[in-house]
C-alpha cells in the first residue's frame, strides 16, 4: 500500500502493525458514497448522525452565509465610493436612492437611501457574525476533524449534533426572513434604546433568531467538551492532543459559558419591545448601558469563539507544512486556555466612552493581559518556521498570510486598549479595520488555510494548486488594500456606520472600495477552484501532505466509521523528526528525505 | 499657543520608573523627530490636525504604540519571510532538527510584551484622567442631542444661528474660545449619541438617562468637524456640526450676537431654526421624501393619521407636532420625532410656524401679516433696549401665537 515502510523507528513508538490484524469493516465505503437510490441518499444526509456529514452540511450553510454577507459588503463599499453631495441642487453619489413602497390599502412608506444602507450593514454584520464566523470553523471543520484527530468514531452526542445543525438552519431562516419582512437597521450589536424603540422592520424576529442560533452554538460546545474529555483514543493524553483540538476545546468552553448570556439578553430585549416592560429603555425606566454590559459579556468572549479555532488551524497547518513540532507546544496550548479565561473579564473595553471612569480603568488594565497569550502564539508560530522544511503550497501560504494580517490585527489592539487613545479611535474606521484584520485577516484566512489543507481529506479530490495560489495572492492584496486604508480613515476621524461622509475622506474610501473588488475576485477564484475540484479534481491520496495527525491515517475520504480499527495512540502529532507519516506515497507531495534513524536533536 | 516643542517632554513625567522613562523619552523623541512644526512628519501622516491641549498628549501615546508595533511587526515579518525563503522545501534537501521549545525564549517573549503593555496602560490611563476630569472654572455649554441634530445652548441662553454646508446637508456652526476650558454638559432626548471631535481626539457618549460631560481646551483657531459617533438611525451620518475655535474677543462678540435674535425677521429666523434645530434632518422643504413629511405645501393640508383620524395641518396642529410630536403621527411615518418642549422661545416657535406657512401657497398672506407685525414689535424692543428694567426681548409674545 505504502512505498515507505510504515514501521516503528528505534526508540520511538511508531505504528504497531499487529493492530491492523484484527477484523474490521474493510468493505465499508466512503462517508460520501451515494446509497442505492437518490431518495435514500438524500435521507442519508437529512437524518445523518455522522459528524462528517454534519460538518459538510455546516460547511455548505456557513459558506452560503459568507457569500450573502460578502455580497452585502460589496454593496456597502460601492455606496461609499462617493459621498452624497449636492451638485447644482441635485444629490449625487448615492447608490441607494429613496424607495417608496405602496401598500395594498394605498398608503405608502418611504425608505430613505440611508435606511437601505443601514439595513445592509446590519445584514452584513449579523450574518457574518452569527451565521458565518461563529459557527464556520468549530461547527464545520471542527465537527469533521475533531473526532478524527482524537481517533474517535463520532462526537459524544451525535443526535444533539444533528439537532444543532437544524437549529442553526432555523435561526438562519429567521434571520433572513427578518430581512425580507421589513429589514433590520439596528446594527448587529442591537444597542438600546435604539433597538428597543426603532419602529422599522422586523427587529424582534432578528433578535429571536439570535436567541435560537445561540442554542445551536451551545449544543456544539457541549458536544466538543465531552468528546475531548471522553473520546480520546487509548493512550492519548491531554498533552498529546493536536493544537486544533486544544483550541476547539477552549472555544467550546466559552460557547457553553457565554452563549446563555446573549440568549437571556436578547430575550429581555424582545420582551421590552413586545410587552414594553422597561429593562433597557430609559423611557420605561430601564438603563441602556446595562444592555451594553450584557451584550459584551457574551460578545467579547464570542470574539475568541471566532478566532481561537482559527489559531488552532494555523498550528496544524504550520506544523504539517513546515514539518516541525510547534515551538513551545505547551505554551501554545495553555495560551488558548488563558485567552478563554481572560476573555470573560474584558467586555468593558467596548464601553470606554459610555461606562464610568473606574470601570474603564480596570477593563483597560485587564485587556492588556489578553495581548500576552496572543503574542506567545504568534512568536511560537514564527519560531516554528526556523529550520523547517517549508512547502509553498496554498495552505502554508495562507498560514503565512494569516501571520501577516493577524499580526497587524493583534498589534492594532493595544491602541484601542489604551484608554485615552480609545476615546479618539472608538467607533471609527480604525476599529472597523482592526476587527476585520482579526476576524477576516485572522479567522477567514485560517479558514481558507484549513479548507485548502483538509479539502483533499474531506472530498477525496485535489484542487488546482496554481489557481488556489492565484486566489490566495488576490485575497492577500485585496484584503490589505481594502482594510489597511481604513486604519488611515479611522485615525483621521472617519466614524463607522456612516452612509455618507465629508468629502475629505473620499480618496481613502475609493481605495478601500477598489480593494474590495480585488478581494472578491480572489474569493470567487477559490469558489470556482473548489467547485472544479469536486467535479473533475485528481483523486486525492490518503495523506497528501505527509501529516502525522490521526485524520490522515484513514481512507480518503474517510469511511463512515472513520477508522477500520480502533486507533491507538502511537506517535506525537508533531514528531516529524522521528516518525514517518502513515499512508504517504512517494511523488504525491515532495516530502523531504527522512532524518537518519536514531539521530538526536538535543 | 501650545507647540509640539513644549509638549514633547510631558509624556515622560507620566511614566513609572526609569526604563519606562527612557522608553517614553525615546518615543517622544521619535514623535518629534525632525520637526519644529506643531506636529512631526509621522504624526502629520497619521493624525489630523490637533487642536486641544490633551490632543497632542494623546498623539504621543499613540505614536509610542505605533513605533513599538512597527518594531515587532518588522521583526516578526522579517524573520517569517527570511525563514520561509531560507528553509523552503527543495528536492533532496533533508529536514533539519532544531529545539522545539526553550523556556528562556518563551519567558522573554512573554515578559517583554507584558512590560510594554504595562507602560502603555499607565501612560494611557494618565492622559485619560486628564481628558476626563474637568478643570474648575470651565465655562458650561448645554448640549442636547436628538435624532439627528446637535443643539448647543450657551450660558447666556443663546444658540447658534449660523450654518454651513457639510457633506450633503446644512449643519450648525458652534464657536468656542481658544485657550480656556469649556465643559459640554450633554444629554440625549432619545437614543444614545456620541459627540466626537477628531481634532480634539475625544468622543464621549451622550445618554438619554443621565448627563455626561466633555471638556476641552482648544489650542488652535480653525474649523473642525463634529460627528455623531454612536449609530442613531437614518441620518446618523449627517448628524454633524462645525466647531470654530476663535480668539476670546471674537468669541465674546459672537456670543453676544446669539441672544440678539431680533436681528432676523420672523421668516428669516424660521429659516435659520429649520437648520440649527435639526428640522432639516427629516423634513424637506422641496417636497422630496424624508423621515418626516415634507413641509412643502403642508400648511392647511388634510392628512390621515396612524389612528385613522383625518386632521388639517393648521397652526394648532403644527404647534402640537413640534411640542408633543407623538400625539398625532401622519400615516406612513414612524413615531421618531423628539419633543421640542422648552427648547424654543415663543418667538422662535412662531418663526418656525411662519416658515412652514411660507412654504404653502395658501399661507403667503398670513406670513406677510405676521412678519410685518413682528417687524413692528422688534423695532419697539430695539428702541427700548438699554432702558433700565426693560423686558427681555424673548419674553415678548410672538406674533402668530398672539394672532390666533
mmCIF file of N, CA and C in Angstrom, chain A residues 407-464:
data_model
loop_
_atom_site.group_PDB
_atom_site.id
_atom_site.type_symbol
_atom_site.label_atom_id
_atom_site.label_comp_id
_atom_site.label_asym_id
_atom_site.label_seq_id
_atom_site.Cartn_x
_atom_site.Cartn_y
_atom_site.Cartn_z
ATOM 1 N N UNK A 407 -1.080 39.510 12.692
ATOM 2 C CA UNK A 407 -0.147 40.309 13.483
ATOM 3 C C UNK A 407 -0.549 41.786 13.439
ATOM 4 N N UNK A 408 -0.948 42.254 12.254
ATOM 5 C CA UNK A 408 -1.434 43.644 12.175
ATOM 6 C C UNK A 408 -2.692 43.791 13.022
ATOM 7 N N UNK A 409 -3.600 42.821 12.904
ATOM 8 C CA UNK A 409 -4.826 42.863 13.704
ATOM 9 C C UNK A 409 -4.513 42.878 15.190
ATOM 10 N N UNK A 410 -3.556 42.057 15.599
ATOM 11 C CA UNK A 410 -3.188 41.997 17.008
ATOM 12 C C UNK A 410 -2.523 43.276 17.479
ATOM 13 N N UNK A 411 -1.614 43.808 16.662
ATOM 14 C CA UNK A 411 -0.863 44.999 17.087
ATOM 15 C C UNK A 411 -1.731 46.263 17.078
ATOM 16 N N UNK A 412 -2.844 46.240 16.351
ATOM 17 C CA UNK A 412 -3.725 47.409 16.391
ATOM 18 C C UNK A 412 -4.748 47.280 17.517
ATOM 19 N N UNK A 413 -4.611 46.220 18.328
ATOM 20 C CA UNK A 413 -5.444 46.101 19.525
ATOM 21 C C UNK A 413 -5.000 47.045 20.633
ATOM 22 N N UNK A 414 -3.704 47.056 20.986
ATOM 23 C CA UNK A 414 -3.255 47.942 22.064
ATOM 24 C C UNK A 414 -3.676 49.412 21.927
ATOM 25 N N UNK A 415 -3.628 50.041 20.734
ATOM 26 C CA UNK A 415 -4.092 51.431 20.692
ATOM 27 C C UNK A 415 -5.537 51.563 21.170
ATOM 28 N N UNK A 416 -6.342 50.513 20.953
ATOM 29 C CA UNK A 416 -7.739 50.582 21.387
ATOM 30 C C UNK A 416 -7.875 50.274 22.868
ATOM 31 N N UNK A 417 -6.883 49.560 23.421
ATOM 32 C CA UNK A 417 -6.922 49.271 24.850
ATOM 33 C C UNK A 417 -6.370 50.435 25.664
ATOM 34 N N UNK A 418 -5.509 51.261 25.036
ATOM 35 C CA UNK A 418 -5.011 52.460 25.708
ATOM 36 C C UNK A 418 -6.205 53.401 25.897
ATOM 37 N N UNK A 419 -6.523 53.699 27.163
ATOM 38 C CA UNK A 419 -7.758 54.431 27.479
ATOM 39 C C UNK A 419 -7.913 55.709 26.671
ATOM 40 N N UNK A 420 -6.878 56.547 26.705
ATOM 41 C CA UNK A 420 -7.013 57.861 26.079
ATOM 42 C C UNK A 420 -7.129 57.726 24.569
ATOM 43 N N UNK A 421 -6.348 56.785 23.986
ATOM 44 C CA UNK A 421 -6.376 56.631 22.537
ATOM 45 C C UNK A 421 -7.735 56.126 22.073
ATOM 46 N N UNK A 422 -8.358 55.277 22.918
ATOM 47 C CA UNK A 422 -9.658 54.739 22.520
ATOM 48 C C UNK A 422 -10.717 55.836 22.427
ATOM 49 N N UNK A 423 -10.568 56.883 23.238
ATOM 50 C CA UNK A 423 -11.547 57.973 23.148
ATOM 51 C C UNK A 423 -11.513 58.592 21.755
ATOM 52 N N UNK A 424 -10.353 58.536 21.108
ATOM 53 C CA UNK A 424 -10.251 59.030 19.736
ATOM 54 C C UNK A 424 -10.702 57.968 18.738
ATOM 55 N N UNK A 425 -10.292 56.716 18.960
ATOM 56 C CA UNK A 425 -10.446 55.697 17.919
ATOM 57 C C UNK A 425 -11.749 54.914 17.998
ATOM 58 N N UNK A 426 -12.387 54.896 19.170
ATOM 59 C CA UNK A 426 -13.623 54.139 19.353
ATOM 60 C C UNK A 426 -14.658 54.524 18.291
ATOM 61 N N UNK A 427 -15.333 53.480 17.736
ATOM 62 C CA UNK A 427 -16.401 53.714 16.749
ATOM 63 C C UNK A 427 -15.948 54.486 15.508
ATOM 64 N N UNK A 428 -14.657 54.399 15.192
ATOM 65 C CA UNK A 428 -14.203 54.944 13.910
ATOM 66 C C UNK A 428 -13.811 53.778 13.007
ATOM 67 N N UNK A 429 -13.372 54.108 11.804
ATOM 68 C CA UNK A 429 -12.916 53.074 10.876
ATOM 69 C C UNK A 429 -11.674 52.359 11.379
ATOM 70 N N UNK A 430 -10.966 52.946 12.363
ATOM 71 C CA UNK A 430 -9.827 52.235 12.935
ATOM 72 C C UNK A 430 -10.306 50.927 13.563
ATOM 73 N N UNK A 431 -11.422 51.008 14.264
ATOM 74 C CA UNK A 431 -11.984 49.813 14.887
ATOM 75 C C UNK A 431 -12.459 48.840 13.813
ATOM 76 N N UNK A 432 -13.097 49.390 12.773
ATOM 77 C CA UNK A 432 -13.562 48.553 11.668
ATOM 78 C C UNK A 432 -12.382 47.798 11.062
ATOM 79 N N UNK A 433 -11.294 48.532 10.791
ATOM 80 C CA UNK A 433 -10.108 47.904 10.208
ATOM 81 C C UNK A 433 -9.523 46.877 11.174
ATOM 82 N N UNK A 434 -9.422 47.240 12.456
ATOM 83 C CA UNK A 434 -8.838 46.333 13.456
ATOM 84 C C UNK A 434 -9.589 45.008 13.502
ATOM 85 N N UNK A 435 -10.930 45.074 13.629
ATOM 86 C CA UNK A 435 -11.600 43.782 13.796
ATOM 87 C C UNK A 435 -11.709 43.030 12.474
ATOM 88 N N UNK A 436 -11.629 43.737 11.339
ATOM 89 C CA UNK A 436 -11.569 42.969 10.099
ATOM 90 C C UNK A 436 -10.201 42.294 9.951
ATOM 91 N N UNK A 437 -9.148 42.938 10.432
ATOM 92 C CA UNK A 437 -7.835 42.283 10.405
ATOM 93 C C UNK A 437 -7.818 41.071 11.331
ATOM 94 N N UNK A 438 -8.549 41.142 12.439
ATOM 95 C CA UNK A 438 -8.575 39.992 13.342
ATOM 96 C C UNK A 438 -9.544 38.930 12.834
ATOM 97 N N UNK A 439 -10.763 39.374 12.464
ATOM 98 C CA UNK A 439 -11.794 38.409 12.077
ATOM 99 C C UNK A 439 -11.545 37.873 10.673
ATOM 100 N N UNK A 440 -11.355 38.791 9.717
ATOM 101 C CA UNK A 440 -11.146 38.296 8.361
ATOM 102 C C UNK A 440 -9.677 37.925 8.146
ATOM 103 N N UNK A 441 -8.768 38.829 8.543
ATOM 104 C CA UNK A 441 -7.341 38.532 8.403
ATOM 105 C C UNK A 441 -6.914 37.382 9.293
ATOM 106 N N UNK A 442 -7.651 37.161 10.377
ATOM 107 C CA UNK A 442 -7.344 36.044 11.255
ATOM 108 C C UNK A 442 -8.186 34.834 10.905
ATOM 109 N N UNK A 443 -9.453 34.887 11.318
ATOM 110 C CA UNK A 443 -10.297 33.699 11.201
ATOM 111 C C UNK A 443 -10.504 33.254 9.752
ATOM 112 N N UNK A 444 -10.832 34.204 8.852
ATOM 113 C CA UNK A 444 -11.144 33.785 7.481
ATOM 114 C C UNK A 444 -9.889 33.267 6.779
ATOM 115 N N UNK A 445 -8.741 33.907 7.012
ATOM 116 C CA UNK A 445 -7.508 33.393 6.406
ATOM 117 C C UNK A 445 -7.201 31.998 6.957
ATOM 118 N N UNK A 446 -7.437 31.810 8.262
ATOM 119 C CA UNK A 446 -7.221 30.490 8.852
ATOM 120 C C UNK A 446 -8.206 29.480 8.269
ATOM 121 N N UNK A 447 -9.451 29.917 8.088
ATOM 122 C CA UNK A 447 -10.445 29.027 7.492
ATOM 123 C C UNK A 447 -10.017 28.621 6.084
ATOM 124 N N UNK A 448 -9.511 29.593 5.315
ATOM 125 C CA UNK A 448 -9.056 29.282 3.951
ATOM 126 C C UNK A 448 -7.847 28.353 3.991
ATOM 127 N N UNK A 449 -6.953 28.577 4.960
ATOM 128 C CA UNK A 449 -5.823 27.661 5.134
ATOM 129 C C UNK A 449 -6.350 26.270 5.441
ATOM 130 N N UNK A 450 -7.310 26.205 6.368
ATOM 131 C CA UNK A 450 -7.876 24.914 6.776
ATOM 132 C C UNK A 450 -8.611 24.227 5.640
ATOM 133 N N UNK A 451 -9.387 24.996 4.875
ATOM 134 C CA UNK A 451 -10.130 24.397 3.767
ATOM 135 C C UNK A 451 -9.175 23.788 2.744
ATOM 136 N N UNK A 452 -8.100 24.536 2.425
ATOM 137 C CA UNK A 452 -7.157 24.000 1.436
ATOM 138 C C UNK A 452 -6.356 22.832 2.009
ATOM 139 N N UNK A 453 -6.136 22.858 3.323
ATOM 140 C CA UNK A 453 -5.380 21.802 3.985
ATOM 141 C C UNK A 453 -6.191 20.510 4.023
ATOM 142 N N UNK A 454 -7.475 20.623 4.362
ATOM 143 C CA UNK A 454 -8.282 19.430 4.621
ATOM 144 C C UNK A 454 -9.187 19.041 3.462
ATOM 145 N N UNK A 455 -9.280 19.914 2.455
ATOM 146 C CA UNK A 455 -10.174 19.630 1.328
ATOM 147 C C UNK A 455 -9.953 18.231 0.744
ATOM 148 N N UNK A 456 -8.684 17.834 0.474
ATOM 149 C CA UNK A 456 -8.468 16.503 -0.104
ATOM 150 C C UNK A 456 -9.030 15.401 0.795
ATOM 151 N N UNK A 457 -8.887 15.550 2.091
ATOM 152 C CA UNK A 457 -9.385 14.519 3.008
ATOM 153 C C UNK A 457 -10.911 14.503 3.030
ATOM 154 N N UNK A 458 -11.510 15.696 2.980
ATOM 155 C CA UNK A 458 -12.975 15.761 3.094
ATOM 156 C C UNK A 458 -13.662 15.191 1.859
ATOM 157 N N UNK A 459 -13.151 15.555 0.678
ATOM 158 C CA UNK A 459 -13.885 15.201 -0.542
ATOM 159 C C UNK A 459 -13.117 14.243 -1.448
ATOM 160 N N UNK A 460 -11.901 13.873 -1.050
ATOM 161 C CA UNK A 460 -11.159 12.899 -1.833
ATOM 162 C C UNK A 460 -10.662 13.418 -3.168
ATOM 163 N N UNK A 461 -10.637 14.716 -3.334
ATOM 164 C CA UNK A 461 -10.193 15.298 -4.600
ATOM 165 C C UNK A 461 -9.150 16.370 -4.331
ATOM 166 N N UNK A 462 -8.173 16.471 -5.219
ATOM 167 C CA UNK A 462 -7.218 17.577 -5.130
ATOM 168 C C UNK A 462 -7.798 18.763 -5.897
ATOM 169 N N UNK A 463 -7.303 19.943 -5.589
ATOM 170 C CA UNK A 463 -7.719 21.134 -6.330
ATOM 171 C C UNK A 463 -6.530 21.610 -7.153
ATOM 172 N N UNK A 464 -6.789 22.519 -8.069
ATOM 173 C CA UNK A 464 -5.721 23.062 -8.909
ATOM 174 C C UNK A 464 -4.856 23.999 -8.068
#
